[in-house]
Amino acid sequence: MPVLARSLDDALESIEDGCVLAVPRESAGAPMAATRALIRRGIKRLHLIALPTSTLQADLLIGAGCIETLETSAVSLGEFGPAPRFVAAIRAGSIRMRDATCPALHAAFQASEKGVPFMPLRGLLGTDVLKNRPDWRVVDNPFAADPQEASDPIVLLPAIKPDVALFHAPMADRDGNVWIGRQRELATMAHASQRTIVTVEKFHDGNLLADKTLAAGTLPGFYVESIAVAERGCWPLPLPEHYGWDAEHLQEYVTLAATEEGFAKYLDKYVYGQTTASSRSVQ
Amino acid sequence: MTDLAFRDEELLASVVADLIGDVRHVAVGNASPIPATASLLARARGNGRPYVSLLGSQRHTFWTDGGRELFDCAGQGRVDVFFLSGGEIDGEGNINLVRIGDAEKPVARFPGSFGSSYLYFVVPKVILFRTEHSKRTLVPKVSYISAPGGSDDNVHRTGGPIALITNRCLFSFDRERRRFCLQSVHPGHSLAEVIVNTGFEFDRPPDVPTTPAPSAETLRLMRQVVAPELAEVYPQFAAKVFGIKAG
């Protein structure tokens, strides 16, 4: 049975220094309240895998010195421009970057989900993405029409098996089932990972799997280790169909995070300080 | 406002909508407000055809299988048109979305390759867009290949670039020769200016036409039908270009 944690910190307890942590893109529910809690706790040496891209979440963790390796297909602040701490860290060489392409990450999670060692993917041949990934292999398609006549090279991607998947969802029930709706990559992340930790906006009364309409969009509690309520848990990023980007906040972030000193001020004000999403939501 | 008054973004979106043509499914990736405008415009003109899938949108996608469905769709040949940009684009249609300089100490870092390293291979019509048309962005040779303009004959490839649109002009792309050809120069810009600001060599006809301005009907559709739809995914852009209040 998943644990319904008494606090956010309790739910995150098993996320250890140096672990391989998988998180979703912001349009699927980036767990920002949990991210701030991890930074407050001083988590270190994370191998962060953002499926398949990241925005503020990766930038905050990088700026706060929590990341050793970052594996993703892109980091930016979307309409708000480049991700300043990400760019600074890459230019300084202070994090190890494993550049990928979105479908390669999706496929490598699916390999793990199926319990197979790798997944093939079209494309990638002749790119510097492939050239910089010694862990990816190229083989000749063994099923090609006439392999003697013409080779058909194809890339193989090793399965990605994260220690922990962490995401935010609209709701869960008290049996630990989590409603994810159309954001199916959250199910793939959970299937592929050793453990899954979820924050939710609220608890749903009744069992999600007992409701035929909700059941299809539900991740069974079977895959979930712990759940905590974090109202507005994606803030200042959006939770689809619930709230949008906090544009004013993102602008403030862009201004402050332009320098290390400014970024430290941001952390003091919004991460170490009191003005967090949960204290806002109480108002 | 007369029919002739239009913004640069409206001109580009109008040209891109024409490039899309009559197809079944157009998908739009991250950070692509002008292609999104063009795709929604094409749909408004076609009374619902093509299907338009805007990444990051809840309303303007039919996907129910998560982020991978775009790529699965494309792998099956079910995405006809996609859009890509680049921190650098070179004369052979190679695009760089990652970095300038060596891996250890790059002098510039862009967000990353997104899905380009795959979609460039499997989407039949990829339209390149790069609003900044300069020798900094349109270079002789990209310093990192996120996605190549062309591939060896034995590489499975059902897609690739068909055109490149910038704030100054429209190029078509010849896949056999891996070379751009100037198609038209936008109103208010000149051939000389295009030549001076392009870092790669390209072909051009003896007389280069001016890019046609958007029609009154195109502008009406864009402003009245498309702009409010766009605001869901690109609130900043919709506010700046079309005066749509973020909501």
Short mmCIF file of C-alpha atoms in Angstrom, two decimals, chain A residues 38-144:
data_model
loop_
_atom_site.label_atom_id
_atom_site.label_comp_id
_atom_site.label_asym_id
_atom_site.label_seq_id
_atom_site.Cartn_x
_atom_site.Cartn_y
_atom_site.Cartn_z
CA LEU A 38 14.50 18.81 -1.84
CA ILE A 39 16.60 21.97 -2.22
CA ARG A 40 15.78 23.01 1.35
CA ARG A 41 16.92 19.57 2.48
CA GLY A 42 20.20 20.11 0.63
CA ILE A 43 19.99 17.14 -1.73
CA LYS A 44 23.21 16.54 -3.72
CA ARG A 45 24.69 14.77 -6.77
CA LEU A 46 21.34 14.02 -8.40
CA HIS A 47 21.27 12.33 -11.78
CA LEU A 48 18.18 14.10 -13.06
CA ILE A 49 16.31 12.71 -16.06
CA ALA A 50 13.67 15.09 -17.36
CA LEU A 51 11.20 13.26 -19.63
CA PRO A 52 11.72 14.64 -22.17
CA THR A 53 12.53 18.31 -21.39
CA SER A 54 12.61 20.68 -18.43
CA THR A 55 12.13 24.33 -17.57
CA LEU A 56 12.36 25.99 -14.16
CA GLN A 57 12.67 22.71 -12.27
CA ALA A 58 16.04 21.74 -13.74
CA ASP A 59 17.24 25.36 -13.61
CA LEU A 60 16.48 25.65 -9.88
CA LEU A 61 18.12 22.33 -9.02
CA ILE A 62 21.20 23.22 -11.07
CA GLY A 63 21.51 26.69 -9.56
CA ALA A 64 21.15 25.29 -6.05
CA GLY A 65 24.01 22.84 -6.69
CA CYS A 66 21.89 19.69 -6.48
CA ILE A 67 22.74 18.21 -9.90
CA GLU A 68 25.74 16.16 -10.95
CA THR A 69 24.32 14.76 -14.21
CA LEU A 70 21.45 16.04 -16.31
CA GLU A 71 19.89 13.87 -18.98
CA THR A 72 17.23 15.54 -21.13
CA SER A 73 16.43 16.88 -24.59
CA ALA A 74 16.19 20.59 -23.79
CA VAL A 75 16.13 23.08 -20.93
CA SER A 76 14.69 26.56 -21.38
CA LEU A 77 12.08 28.74 -19.72
CA GLY A 78 9.83 28.52 -22.79
CA GLU A 79 8.33 31.90 -23.61
CA PHE A 80 10.43 33.43 -20.82
CA GLY A 81 13.70 32.69 -22.62
CA PRO A 82 16.86 30.70 -21.86
CA ALA A 83 17.26 28.90 -18.52
CA PRO A 84 19.97 31.08 -16.94
CA ARG A 85 21.46 28.67 -14.36
CA PHE A 86 21.47 25.81 -16.87
CA VAL A 87 23.36 27.92 -19.44
CA ALA A 88 25.83 29.18 -16.81
CA ALA A 89 26.50 25.64 -15.52
CA ILE A 90 27.09 24.22 -19.00
CA ARG A 91 29.43 27.06 -19.89
CA ALA A 92 31.33 26.59 -16.63
CA GLY A 93 31.39 22.82 -17.08
CA SER A 94 29.97 22.33 -13.59
CA ILE A 95 27.38 19.67 -14.49
CA ARG A 96 27.66 16.59 -16.71
CA MET A 97 25.22 16.98 -19.58
CA ARG A 98 23.81 14.00 -21.47
CA ASP A 99 21.97 15.53 -24.41
CA ALA A 100 19.18 13.38 -25.80
CA THR A 101 16.26 13.79 -28.16
CA CYS A 102 12.67 13.55 -26.88
CA PRO A 103 11.60 10.26 -28.52
CA ALA A 104 14.85 8.59 -27.38
CA LEU A 105 13.94 9.27 -23.75
CA HIS A 106 10.35 8.12 -24.25
CA ALA A 107 11.61 4.92 -25.93
CA ALA A 108 14.27 4.21 -23.27
CA PHE A 109 11.63 4.51 -20.52
CA GLN A 110 9.38 2.19 -22.50
CA ALA A 111 12.18 -0.37 -22.72
CA SER A 112 12.45 -0.36 -18.95
CA GLU A 113 8.66 -0.52 -18.64
CA LYS A 114 8.66 -3.69 -20.74
CA GLY A 115 11.62 -5.21 -18.93
CA VAL A 116 13.70 -5.39 -22.14
CA PRO A 117 17.32 -4.16 -22.31
CA PHE A 118 16.96 -1.65 -25.15
CA MET A 119 14.66 -0.08 -27.70
CA PRO A 120 15.44 0.78 -31.33
CA LEU A 121 14.71 4.26 -32.72
CA ARG A 122 14.76 5.76 -36.21
CA GLY A 123 16.52 9.02 -36.91
CA LEU A 124 19.65 10.12 -35.00
CA LEU A 125 22.14 8.79 -37.60
CA GLY A 126 24.66 11.44 -38.58
CA THR A 127 23.86 13.67 -35.58
CA ASP A 128 26.25 14.94 -32.93
CA VAL A 129 23.63 13.86 -30.38
CA LEU A 130 24.45 10.25 -31.26
CA LYS A 131 28.18 10.96 -31.53
CA ASN A 132 28.20 12.26 -27.93
CA ARG A 133 26.35 9.24 -26.53
CA PRO A 134 28.78 6.30 -26.30
CA ASP A 135 26.04 4.39 -24.44
CA TRP A 136 23.89 4.34 -27.61
CA ARG A 137 24.67 1.75 -30.30
CA VAL A 138 24.07 1.44 -34.01
CA VAL A 139 23.29 -1.99 -35.50
CA ASP A 140 22.05 -3.22 -38.85
CA ASN A 141 18.37 -4.02 -38.86
CA PRO A 142 18.36 -7.84 -38.75
CA PHE A 143 14.91 -7.86 -40.37
CA ALA A 144 15.91 -5.75 -43.40
#
